[in-house]
Tab-separated table of C-alpha atoms and ligand atoms in Angstrom:
chain	number	residue	atom	x	y	z
A	22	MET	CA	-24.542	-21.754	2.294
A	23	GLN	CA	-23.659	-20.890	5.867
A	24	GLN	CA	-20.451	-21.900	7.538
A	25	SER	CA	-19.450	-21.462	11.091
A	26	LEU	CA	-16.026	-20.164	11.912
A	27	SER	CA	-14.780	-19.461	15.413
A	28	SER	CA	-17.694	-18.041	17.387
A	29	HIS	CA	-19.149	-16.275	14.355
A	30	THR	CA	-21.176	-17.274	11.383
A	31	PHE	CA	-20.796	-15.749	7.962
A	32	ASN	CA	-22.906	-16.200	4.905
A	33	THR	CA	-21.238	-16.540	1.567
A	34	MET	CA	-20.685	-13.126	0.047
A	35	ASN	CA	-20.611	-11.350	-3.261
A	36	ILE	CA	-17.401	-9.358	-3.262
A	37	LEU	CA	-16.234	-6.355	-5.267
A	38	ILE	CA	-12.534	-5.426	-5.299
A	39	LEU	CA	-11.653	-1.932	-6.525
A	40	GLY	CA	-8.434	-1.400	-8.466
A	41	SER	CA	-6.450	-2.763	-11.391
A	42	GLY	CA	-2.886	-3.456	-10.306
A	43	GLY	CA	-0.775	-6.289	-9.000
A	44	ARG	CA	-2.088	-5.574	-5.506
A	45	GLU	CA	-5.659	-6.176	-6.634
A	46	HIS	CA	-4.701	-9.340	-8.517
A	47	ALA	CA	-3.078	-10.644	-5.312
A	48	PHE	CA	-6.227	-9.762	-3.313
A	49	ALA	CA	-8.419	-11.431	-5.949
A	50	TRP	CA	-6.232	-14.558	-5.966
A	51	LYS	CA	-6.513	-14.830	-2.188
A	52	ILE	CA	-10.242	-14.100	-1.913
A	53	ALA	CA	-11.247	-16.390	-4.800
A	54	GLN	CA	-9.954	-19.317	-2.705
A	55	SER	CA	-12.370	-18.609	0.146
A	56	PRO	CA	-15.410	-20.846	0.667
A	57	PHE	CA	-17.206	-17.659	1.786
A	58	CYS	CA	-16.761	-16.051	-1.649
A	59	LYS	CA	-19.915	-16.540	-3.731
A	60	GLN	CA	-19.104	-14.314	-6.708
A	61	LEU	CA	-16.039	-12.098	-7.065
A	62	TYR	CA	-15.990	-8.954	-9.194
A	63	ILE	CA	-13.099	-6.597	-9.806
A	64	ALA	CA	-13.525	-3.013	-11.026
A	65	PRO	CA	-11.859	-2.325	-13.333
A	66	GLY	CA	-9.439	-5.249	-12.872
A	67	ASN	CA	-6.916	-6.556	-15.405
A	68	PRO	CA	-6.429	-9.752	-17.457
A	69	GLY	CA	-4.978	-11.468	-14.359
A	70	THR	CA	-7.945	-10.687	-12.113
A	71	ALA	CA	-10.226	-12.017	-14.875
A	72	ASP	CA	-8.906	-15.493	-13.967
A	73	CYS	CA	-10.174	-15.040	-10.385
A	74	GLY	CA	-13.535	-13.351	-10.975
A	75	ILE	CA	-15.437	-11.062	-13.338
A	76	ASN	CA	-13.953	-7.728	-14.395
A	77	VAL	CA	-16.320	-4.768	-14.439
A	78	PRO	CA	-15.463	-1.675	-16.525
A	79	ILE	CA	-16.027	0.968	-13.835
A	80	ALA	CA	-13.270	3.283	-12.577
A	81	VAL	CA	-12.497	3.326	-8.849
A	82	THR	CA	-13.666	6.938	-8.442
A	83	GLN	CA	-17.014	6.554	-10.297
A	84	PHE	CA	-18.997	6.325	-7.076
A	85	GLU	CA	-22.493	6.542	-8.604
A	86	GLU	CA	-21.708	3.812	-11.140
A	87	LEU	CA	-20.238	1.645	-8.378
A	88	LYS	CA	-23.379	2.173	-6.303
A	89	ALA	CA	-25.628	1.060	-9.166
A	90	PHE	CA	-23.444	-1.992	-9.791
A	91	CYS	CA	-23.409	-2.992	-6.108
A	92	LEU	CA	-27.194	-2.804	-5.868
A	93	GLN	CA	-27.753	-4.628	-9.132
A	94	HIS	CA	-25.378	-7.484	-8.252
A	95	SER	CA	-26.200	-7.782	-4.539
A	96	ILE	CA	-22.667	-6.985	-3.439
A	97	ASP	CA	-22.064	-7.717	0.249
A	98	LEU	CA	-18.484	-6.547	0.675
A	99	VAL	CA	-16.326	-3.994	-1.149
A	100	LEU	CA	-12.542	-4.089	-0.730
A	101	VAL	CA	-10.828	-0.869	-1.811
A	102	GLY	CA	-7.313	-1.280	-3.242
A	103	PRO	CA	-5.914	2.202	-3.985
A	104	GLU	CA	-5.926	5.387	-1.891
A	105	ASP	CA	-7.725	7.783	-4.261
A	106	PRO	CA	-11.303	6.598	-3.638
A	107	LEU	CA	-10.627	6.440	0.103
A	108	VAL	CA	-9.277	9.981	0.277
A	109	LEU	CA	-12.240	11.076	-1.870
A	110	GLY	CA	-14.612	9.597	0.716
A	111	ILE	CA	-15.899	6.307	-0.695
A	112	TYR	CA	-16.433	4.941	2.830
A	113	ASP	CA	-18.631	7.926	3.705
A	114	PHE	CA	-20.463	7.608	0.373
A	115	PHE	CA	-21.335	4.009	1.264
A	116	GLN	CA	-22.947	5.150	4.518
A	117	GLN	CA	-25.990	6.436	2.611
A	118	GLU	CA	-29.168	4.523	3.366
A	119	ALA	CA	-29.375	2.522	0.144
A	120	LEU	CA	-25.845	1.153	0.651
A	121	GLN	CA	-25.671	0.746	4.406
A	122	HIS	CA	-26.041	-3.028	4.216
A	123	ILE	CA	-22.844	-3.225	2.163
A	124	HIS	CA	-19.647	-3.591	4.089
A	125	LEU	CA	-16.861	-1.433	2.657
A	126	VAL	CA	-13.346	-2.286	3.825
A	127	GLY	CA	-11.363	0.940	4.135
A	128	PRO	CA	-11.183	4.019	6.348
A	129	SER	CA	-13.527	6.999	6.342
A	130	ALA	CA	-12.272	10.110	4.536
A	131	ALA	CA	-11.172	11.448	7.923
A	132	GLY	CA	-9.098	8.299	8.526
A	133	ALA	CA	-7.679	8.363	4.996
A	134	GLN	CA	-6.114	11.720	5.894
A	135	LEU	CA	-3.319	9.699	7.470
A	136	GLU	CA	-2.186	9.267	3.862
A	137	GLY	CA	-4.045	12.121	2.152
A	138	SER	CA	-2.413	14.874	4.214
A	139	LYS	CA	1.176	14.605	5.386
A	140	GLY	CA	0.580	17.625	7.630
A	141	PHE	CA	-2.351	15.851	9.289
A	142	ALA	CA	-0.291	12.675	9.770
A	143	LYS	CA	2.628	14.578	11.324
A	144	GLU	CA	0.376	16.518	13.677
A	145	PHE	CA	-1.371	13.285	14.665
A	146	MET	CA	1.945	11.559	15.417
A	147	GLN	CA	3.222	14.531	17.382
A	148	LYS	CA	0.054	14.584	19.477
A	149	MET	CA	0.259	10.830	20.150
A	150	LYS	CA	4.040	10.977	20.764
A	151	ILE	CA	4.648	8.469	17.971
A	152	PRO	CA	8.333	8.460	16.934
A	153	THR	CA	8.814	10.248	13.613
A	154	ALA	CA	11.216	12.791	12.072
A	155	ALA	CA	11.084	16.298	13.589
A	156	TYR	CA	9.223	18.676	11.272
A	157	ARG	CA	7.434	21.937	10.588
A	158	ALA	CA	4.662	22.602	8.079
A	159	PHE	CA	4.372	25.775	5.963
A	160	SER	CA	1.808	27.216	3.560
A	161	SER	CA	2.097	30.086	1.061
A	162	ALA	CA	1.037	32.487	3.831
A	163	ASP	CA	4.235	31.693	5.735
A	164	TYR	CA	6.489	31.257	2.715
A	165	GLU	CA	9.199	33.590	4.027
A	166	GLU	CA	9.237	31.793	7.346
A	167	GLY	CA	9.664	28.500	5.471
A	168	ILE	CA	12.627	29.927	3.555
A	169	ALA	CA	14.219	31.076	6.828
A	170	TYR	CA	13.614	27.623	8.338
A	171	LEU	CA	15.255	25.935	5.355
A	172	GLN	CA	18.235	28.345	5.477
A	173	GLN	CA	19.261	27.036	8.872
A	174	HIS	CA	18.109	23.371	8.556
A	175	ALA	CA	20.667	20.555	8.619
A	176	LEU	CA	21.315	18.805	5.270
A	177	PRO	CA	20.031	16.682	3.691
A	178	VAL	CA	16.520	17.924	4.357
A	179	VAL	CA	13.226	16.312	3.331
A	180	LEU	CA	10.360	18.288	1.733
A	181	LYS	CA	6.935	16.741	1.308
A	182	ALA	CA	3.908	18.123	-0.520
A	183	ASP	CA	0.988	17.761	1.867
A	184	GLY	CA	-1.497	16.033	-0.453
A	185	LEU	CA	-1.485	13.043	-2.809
A	186	ALA	CA	1.071	13.542	-5.576
A	187	ALA	CA	1.222	10.090	-7.209
A	188	GLY	CA	4.319	9.164	-5.194
A	189	LYS	CA	6.300	12.137	-6.538
A	190	GLY	CA	5.711	14.666	-3.760
A	191	VAL	CA	8.814	13.882	-1.665
A	192	VAL	CA	12.147	15.612	-2.313
A	193	ILE	CA	15.322	14.769	-0.422
A	194	ALA	CA	17.504	17.819	-0.946
A	195	ALA	CA	21.250	17.415	-0.425
A	196	SER	CA	22.092	21.103	-0.931
A	197	ARG	CA	20.592	24.366	0.313
A	198	GLU	CA	19.934	25.488	-3.303
A	199	ASP	CA	18.018	22.314	-4.130
A	200	ALA	CA	15.977	22.614	-0.934
A	201	LEU	CA	15.020	26.233	-1.602
A	202	ALA	CA	14.218	25.483	-5.261
A	203	ALA	CA	12.017	22.494	-4.322
A	204	PHE	CA	10.167	24.563	-1.720
A	205	LYS	CA	9.498	27.339	-4.236
A	206	GLU	CA	8.349	24.836	-6.889
A	207	MET	CA	5.874	23.255	-4.481
A	208	ILE	CA	4.453	26.368	-2.841
A	209	LEU	CA	4.756	29.182	-5.377
A	210	ASP	CA	4.930	27.397	-8.744
A	211	ARG	CA	2.329	24.841	-7.595
A	212	LYS	CA	4.185	21.914	-9.158
A	213	PHE	CA	1.788	19.476	-7.465
A	214	GLY	CA	-1.278	21.735	-7.630
A	215	ASN	CA	-3.349	21.844	-4.443
A	216	ALA	CA	-1.293	18.969	-3.013
A	217	GLY	CA	1.468	21.550	-2.430
A	218	ASP	CA	-0.702	24.125	-0.624
A	219	LYS	CA	1.103	23.009	2.470
A	220	VAL	CA	4.646	21.621	2.625
A	221	VAL	CA	6.128	19.541	5.412
A	222	ILE	CA	9.842	20.130	5.976
A	223	GLU	CA	11.431	17.393	8.020
A	224	GLU	CA	14.636	15.982	9.358
A	225	PHE	CA	16.375	13.322	7.236
A	226	LEU	CA	16.589	9.990	9.045
A	227	THR	CA	19.315	7.467	8.244
A	228	GLY	CA	18.467	3.799	8.540
A	229	ILE	CA	16.888	0.817	6.853
A	230	GLU	CA	13.203	0.895	5.851
A	231	CYS	CA	10.472	-1.681	6.111
A	232	SER	CA	6.686	-1.788	6.013
A	233	VAL	CA	4.341	-3.051	8.674
A	234	PHE	CA	0.687	-3.707	7.892
A	235	ILE	CA	-2.265	-4.059	10.169
A	236	LEU	CA	-5.911	-4.721	9.597
A	237	THR	CA	-8.069	-2.900	12.145
A	238	ASP	CA	-11.748	-2.653	13.028
A	239	GLY	CA	-11.057	0.545	14.964
A	240	GLN	CA	-10.811	-1.302	18.287
A	241	ASN	CA	-8.753	-4.404	17.567
A	242	TYR	CA	-6.000	-5.104	15.098
A	243	GLN	CA	-4.218	-8.050	13.543
A	244	LEU	CA	-0.634	-7.788	12.379
A	245	LEU	CA	-0.121	-8.963	8.804
A	246	PRO	CA	3.243	-10.199	7.484
A	247	SER	CA	5.900	-7.470	7.296
A	248	ALA	CA	7.508	-6.579	3.966
A	249	LYS	CA	10.275	-4.506	2.479
A	250	ASP	CA	9.889	-2.927	-0.918
A	251	TYR	CA	12.505	-1.608	-3.300
A	252	LYS	CA	11.423	1.759	-4.666
A	253	ARG	CA	14.346	2.830	-6.844
A	254	ILE	CA	14.546	1.845	-10.513
A	255	GLY	CA	18.233	0.950	-10.473
A	256	GLU	CA	20.209	-1.849	-8.851
A	257	GLY	CA	21.867	-0.965	-5.568
A	258	ASP	CA	18.917	1.361	-4.807
A	259	THR	CA	19.945	3.997	-7.349
A	260	GLY	CA	18.066	6.219	-9.804
A	261	LEU	CA	14.507	7.486	-9.823
A	262	ASN	CA	11.760	6.473	-7.422
A	263	THR	CA	9.105	4.096	-8.785
A	264	GLY	CA	5.896	2.622	-7.419
A	265	GLY	CA	8.033	-0.329	-6.265
A	266	MET	CA	10.298	-2.751	-8.153
A	267	GLY	CA	10.065	-5.736	-5.839
A	268	ALA	CA	9.495	-6.823	-2.262
A	269	ILE	CA	10.374	-9.479	0.264
A	270	SER	CA	8.549	-10.938	3.247
A	271	PRO	CA	9.298	-11.533	6.070
A	272	VAL	CA	11.798	-8.736	6.776
A	273	PRO	CA	14.849	-10.250	8.498
A	274	PHE	CA	15.297	-7.386	10.983
A	275	ALA	CA	11.591	-7.102	11.873
A	276	ASP	CA	12.140	-9.655	14.637
A	277	PRO	CA	9.962	-10.038	17.761
A	278	VAL	CA	11.972	-7.450	19.744
A	279	PHE	CA	11.654	-4.830	16.991
A	280	MET	CA	7.984	-5.667	16.369
A	281	GLN	CA	7.193	-5.314	20.059
A	282	LYS	CA	8.549	-1.746	19.899
A	283	VAL	CA	6.467	-1.102	16.782
A	284	GLU	CA	3.297	-2.357	18.482
A	285	GLU	CA	3.807	-0.460	21.735
A	286	ARG	CA	5.185	2.820	20.378
A	287	ILE	CA	3.401	3.070	17.035
A	288	ILE	CA	0.445	0.755	16.411
A	289	LYS	CA	-1.323	1.073	19.778
A	290	PRO	CA	-0.953	4.883	19.978
A	291	THR	CA	-2.138	5.142	16.351
A	292	LEU	CA	-5.366	3.290	17.151
A	293	LEU	CA	-5.803	5.238	20.387
A	294	GLY	CA	-5.365	8.501	18.482
A	295	LEU	CA	-8.008	7.505	15.925
A	296	GLN	CA	-10.416	6.611	18.741
A	297	GLN	CA	-9.731	9.869	20.588
A	298	GLU	CA	-10.388	11.862	17.420
A	299	LYS	CA	-13.546	9.762	16.819
A	300	ILE	CA	-12.276	8.775	13.398
A	301	ILE	CA	-13.915	5.685	11.903
A	302	TYR	CA	-11.258	3.341	10.609
A	303	LYS	CA	-12.094	-0.205	9.471
A	304	GLY	CA	-9.423	-1.215	7.045
A	305	PHE	CA	-5.705	-1.590	6.433
A	306	ILE	CA	-3.013	0.688	7.806
A	307	PHE	CA	0.338	0.522	6.054
A	308	ILE	CA	3.058	1.954	8.265
A	309	GLY	CA	6.258	2.867	6.437
A	310	LEU	CA	9.039	2.594	9.006
A	311	ILE	CA	12.717	3.346	9.221
A	312	LYS	CA	14.941	1.630	11.757
A	313	VAL	CA	17.385	4.127	13.258
A	314	ASN	CA	19.820	2.527	15.744
A	315	ASN	CA	17.381	-0.350	16.303
A	316	GLU	CA	14.491	2.022	17.065
A	317	PRO	CA	11.466	2.306	14.737
A	318	PHE	CA	10.377	5.712	13.369
A	319	VAL	CA	7.383	6.346	11.109
A	320	ILE	CA	8.237	7.698	7.655
A	321	GLU	CA	4.638	7.676	6.458
A	322	TYR	CA	1.223	6.140	6.846
A	323	ASN	CA	-0.821	4.789	3.952
A	324	CYS	CA	-4.525	4.048	4.272
A	325	ARG	CA	-4.362	0.902	2.098
A	326	MET	CA	-2.076	-2.013	1.347
A	327	GLY	CA	1.148	-1.520	-0.602
A	328	ASP	CA	1.948	-2.530	-4.145
A	329	PRO	CA	4.086	-4.694	-4.631
A	330	GLU	CA	4.045	-5.552	-0.896
A	331	THR	CA	0.585	-7.172	-1.187
A	332	GLU	CA	2.068	-9.604	-3.717
A	333	VAL	CA	4.280	-11.067	-0.961
A	334	VAL	CA	1.946	-10.476	1.988
A	335	MET	CA	-1.136	-12.295	0.616
A	336	PRO	CA	0.710	-15.543	-0.199
A	337	ARG	CA	2.098	-15.552	3.363
A	338	ILE	CA	-1.346	-15.405	5.001
A	339	GLU	CA	-2.243	-19.020	5.657
A	340	ASN	CA	-5.832	-18.628	6.730
A	341	ASP	CA	-8.854	-17.340	4.871
A	342	LEU	CA	-8.805	-13.532	4.613
A	343	LEU	CA	-12.574	-13.102	4.196
A	344	PRO	CA	-13.580	-13.820	7.816
A	345	LEU	CA	-11.058	-11.167	8.918
A	346	LEU	CA	-12.482	-8.623	6.477
A	347	ALA	CA	-16.085	-9.520	7.317
A	348	SER	CA	-15.414	-9.137	11.059
A	349	LEU	CA	-14.500	-5.441	10.759
A	350	LYS	CA	-18.090	-4.238	10.584
A	351	MET	CA	-19.088	-5.764	13.945
A	352	GLN	CA	-15.631	-5.067	15.418
A	353	THR	CA	-14.927	-8.738	16.182
A	354	LEU	CA	-11.497	-8.897	14.551
A	355	HIS	CA	-9.982	-10.136	17.844
A	356	ASP	CA	-11.633	-13.513	17.095
A	357	HIS	CA	-9.771	-13.832	13.794
A	358	PRO	CA	-5.998	-14.025	14.111
A	359	CYS	CA	-3.895	-13.754	10.985
A	360	VAL	CA	-1.804	-16.905	10.604
A	361	GLN	CA	1.525	-16.202	8.934
A	362	SER	CA	3.345	-18.798	6.864
A	363	THR	CA	6.943	-19.646	7.754
A	364	LEU	CA	7.825	-19.566	4.044
A	365	HIS	CA	9.784	-16.672	2.577
A	366	TYR	CA	8.368	-14.821	-0.408
A	367	ALA	CA	10.050	-12.519	-2.884
A	368	THR	CA	8.383	-10.578	-5.670
A	369	VAL	CA	10.142	-9.130	-8.690
A	370	MET	CA	8.367	-6.531	-10.820
A	371	LEU	CA	8.765	-6.601	-14.599
A	372	VAL	CA	8.526	-3.092	-16.017
A	373	SER	CA	8.426	-1.424	-19.428
A	374	LYS	CA	11.560	0.142	-20.865
A	375	GLY	CA	11.765	3.799	-19.842
A	376	TYR	CA	9.677	3.460	-16.658
A	377	PRO	CA	9.274	5.478	-14.421
A	378	GLU	CA	9.619	8.124	-17.135
A	379	ALA	CA	7.963	7.855	-20.563
A	380	TYR	CA	7.511	4.260	-21.726
A	381	GLU	CA	5.832	2.369	-24.544
A	382	LYS	CA	2.597	0.458	-24.189
A	383	GLY	CA	1.100	-2.244	-26.398
A	384	THR	CA	4.117	-4.551	-26.643
A	385	GLN	CA	3.160	-8.218	-26.901
A	386	ILE	CA	3.956	-10.470	-23.941
A	387	THR	CA	4.907	-13.768	-25.525
A	388	GLU	CA	5.859	-15.984	-22.594
A	389	THR	CA	4.018	-16.047	-19.266
A	390	ALA	CA	4.642	-19.537	-17.870
A	391	VAL	CA	6.067	-19.587	-14.346
A	392	ALA	CA	7.954	-22.451	-12.741
A	393	GLY	CA	8.483	-23.602	-9.158
A	394	ARG	CA	6.467	-22.329	-6.218
A	395	SER	CA	5.567	-19.118	-8.020
A	396	LEU	CA	2.619	-16.888	-8.742
A	397	LEU	CA	2.280	-14.373	-11.530
A	398	PHE	CA	0.307	-11.228	-10.760
A	399	HIS	CA	-0.688	-8.913	-13.598
A	400	ALA	CA	-0.309	-5.143	-13.127
A	401	GLY	CA	-0.203	-3.169	-16.401
A	402	THR	CA	-1.458	-5.653	-19.003
A	403	VAL	CA	-4.375	-5.723	-21.431
A	404	LEU	CA	-5.905	-8.336	-23.725
A	405	HIS	CA	-6.345	-7.175	-27.300
A	406	ASP	CA	-7.576	-9.482	-30.086
A	407	GLY	CA	-6.609	-12.459	-27.949
A	408	LYS	CA	-3.069	-11.161	-27.419
A	409	LEU	CA	-1.667	-10.132	-24.058
A	410	LEU	CA	-0.044	-6.696	-24.320
A	411	THR	CA	1.799	-4.391	-21.934
A	412	ASN	CA	-0.408	-1.543	-20.753
A	413	GLY	CA	1.596	0.248	-18.076
A	414	GLY	CA	4.967	0.951	-16.531
A	415	ARG	CA	4.754	-1.880	-14.056
A	416	VAL	CA	3.642	-4.872	-16.146
A	417	MET	CA	3.682	-7.985	-13.954
A	418	ALA	CA	4.978	-9.218	-10.620
A	419	ILE	CA	6.390	-12.684	-10.010
A	420	SER	CA	6.071	-13.859	-6.427
A	421	SER	CA	8.046	-16.950	-5.495
A	422	ALA	CA	8.272	-18.962	-2.304
A	423	GLY	CA	11.316	-20.475	-0.671
A	424	ASP	CA	12.343	-22.119	2.544
A	425	SER	CA	14.893	-19.306	2.724
A	426	LEU	CA	14.940	-15.770	1.355
A	427	ALA	CA	17.803	-16.773	-0.967
A	428	GLU	CA	15.717	-19.587	-2.467
A	429	ALA	CA	12.675	-17.332	-2.942
A	430	LEU	CA	14.837	-14.713	-4.666
A	431	THR	CA	16.549	-17.241	-6.936
A	432	VAL	CA	13.243	-18.699	-8.143
A	433	ALA	CA	11.636	-15.256	-8.641
A	434	ASN	CA	14.658	-14.074	-10.645
A	435	GLN	CA	14.674	-17.218	-12.807
A	436	ASN	CA	11.010	-16.673	-13.641
A	437	ALA	CA	11.530	-12.965	-14.284
A	438	ALA	CA	14.160	-13.914	-16.851
A	439	THR	CA	11.789	-16.353	-18.608
A	440	ILE	CA	8.858	-14.040	-19.202
A	441	GLN	CA	9.246	-12.286	-22.519
A	442	PHE	CA	8.274	-8.886	-23.865
A	443	GLU	CA	10.307	-6.349	-25.733
A	444	GLY	CA	11.946	-3.771	-23.487
A	445	LYS	CA	11.409	-5.845	-20.344
A	446	TYR	CA	13.436	-4.616	-17.372
A	447	PHE	CA	13.666	-5.893	-13.807
A	448	ARG	CA	15.989	-5.462	-10.863
A	449	LYS	CA	18.087	-8.559	-10.250
A	450	ASP	CA	19.135	-7.435	-6.787
A	451	ILE	CA	15.873	-7.407	-4.815
A	452	GLY	CA	16.728	-8.442	-1.244
A	453	TRP	CA	20.413	-7.683	-1.947
A	454	GLU	CA	21.283	-6.341	1.502
A	455	PHE	CA	20.265	-9.596	3.213
A	456	GLU	CA	22.224	-12.015	1.021
B	506	LIG	P1	7.026	8.755	0.934
B	506	LIG	O1	6.408	9.229	-0.344
B	506	LIG	O2	6.571	9.483	2.147
B	506	LIG	O3	6.974	7.248	1.015
B	506	LIG	O4	8.570	9.039	0.826
B	506	LIG	C1	9.305	8.446	-0.208
B	506	LIG	C2	10.610	7.961	0.311
B	506	LIG	O5	11.401	9.078	0.766
B	506	LIG	C3	10.529	7.054	1.528
B	506	LIG	O6	10.268	5.722	1.204
B	506	LIG	C4	11.902	7.226	2.107
B	506	LIG	O7	12.843	6.417	1.416
B	506	LIG	C5	12.218	8.659	1.821
B	506	LIG	N1	11.952	9.500	3.016
B	506	LIG	C6	10.802	10.114	3.331
B	506	LIG	N2	10.928	10.786	4.484
B	506	LIG	C7	12.195	10.588	4.918
B	506	LIG	C8	12.943	11.032	6.065
B	506	LIG	N3	12.423	11.834	6.974
B	506	LIG	N4	14.225	10.623	6.162
B	506	LIG	C9	14.784	9.832	5.231
B	506	LIG	N5	14.140	9.391	4.131
B	506	LIG	C10	12.868	9.770	3.968
B	507	LIG	N1	5.085	0.210	-2.554
B	507	LIG	C1	4.752	1.418	-1.919
B	507	LIG	C2	3.335	1.777	-1.930
B	507	LIG	O1	2.464	1.013	-2.264
B	507	LIG	O2	3.047	2.920	-1.569
């Protein structure tokens, strides 16, 4: 089947999504609705994605196995969910002759450095004059210099391991002792292994955070709905950091005036910088921002979509996502605007007792019905002998719509209370600062 859309024509496609979390279930839910989707596969997927397509038991970093699968099943487009395969160079791997006809959505390894190396990202922002916290980077060779820098730095101070550290590589030290101890742990004791070969020490910024997402073909970009996630485990933003306990979209303060600043000062210089460095980037950029006195500063870049942000962003995209993704290869994204819904969405994450520290797996989930304008996205679940069991810290996300943020939050919370498994925990105060 061939359908015409805008000035371009796409064939129907066989699609492979890589990943197994709530983000990938939200992608699968969205893509399965497209008339351009012939067959959808998810590797490795979860019981939720199995309702949208076919799960394939291949891990996201098994490049050779993924290659064989793509060739065998005539895959046309691969959408990469998590950062690991991108930082490991899956885009570059797919440039080999046998795979060149397959369109992989995601940056090259060089582009993925925006997330894979905090030192690279800071240097890039400094060069492009993109607003971000003042910083210096140190390695073990200049350990003493780093200590001296920390001795005179204002408090609190932020230390970041350069490489990927499963979301644990950032320390906000309130005292000099804590700062020095964290620096030693990262550089000398190698707490995060090679990820701590270099450490970024930066100024602590005070403000409210939000996330802005773009899809880019390297030349053009489309803004996706903004979102705010809630990283701490405890209500009132207290306790340990997690992968994310909930999210809302849109973000009340990301209004047109603020977004104009973000586009002019951050998004456009980011794309210009990538072009100047001749870095191939055809995928998502997730820009973690902090608003300081109404001005946006970049906290971090990620080379992928966020989780649980995708669970509120996908339901707010009104048009078909596949033409946008398919347009990246030929750099015709300017022909495919992203149409954002006026509805509000809130997602609440249900997690296992103990998360983000040690938690139990294998608990039966006995009630999964959702009511109202709501979607249930699986994250850490598994089917065993016909029973749905917990299989991770973050178990499921409930995304609910409302004509107002308050309505979306109320419905999401009601559903979160209904779903049943032993040890279930969720934050009841997602979106609290806007109520
Ligand atoms: P990251 O892993 O880079 O997302 O950092 C984790 C969290 O640390 C961020 O979401 C912020 O809440 C916080 N953070 C990172 N850098 C800074 C900074 N320079 N000032 C204040 N908070 C920060
Ligand atoms: N929710 C934050 C992230 O995906 O990195």
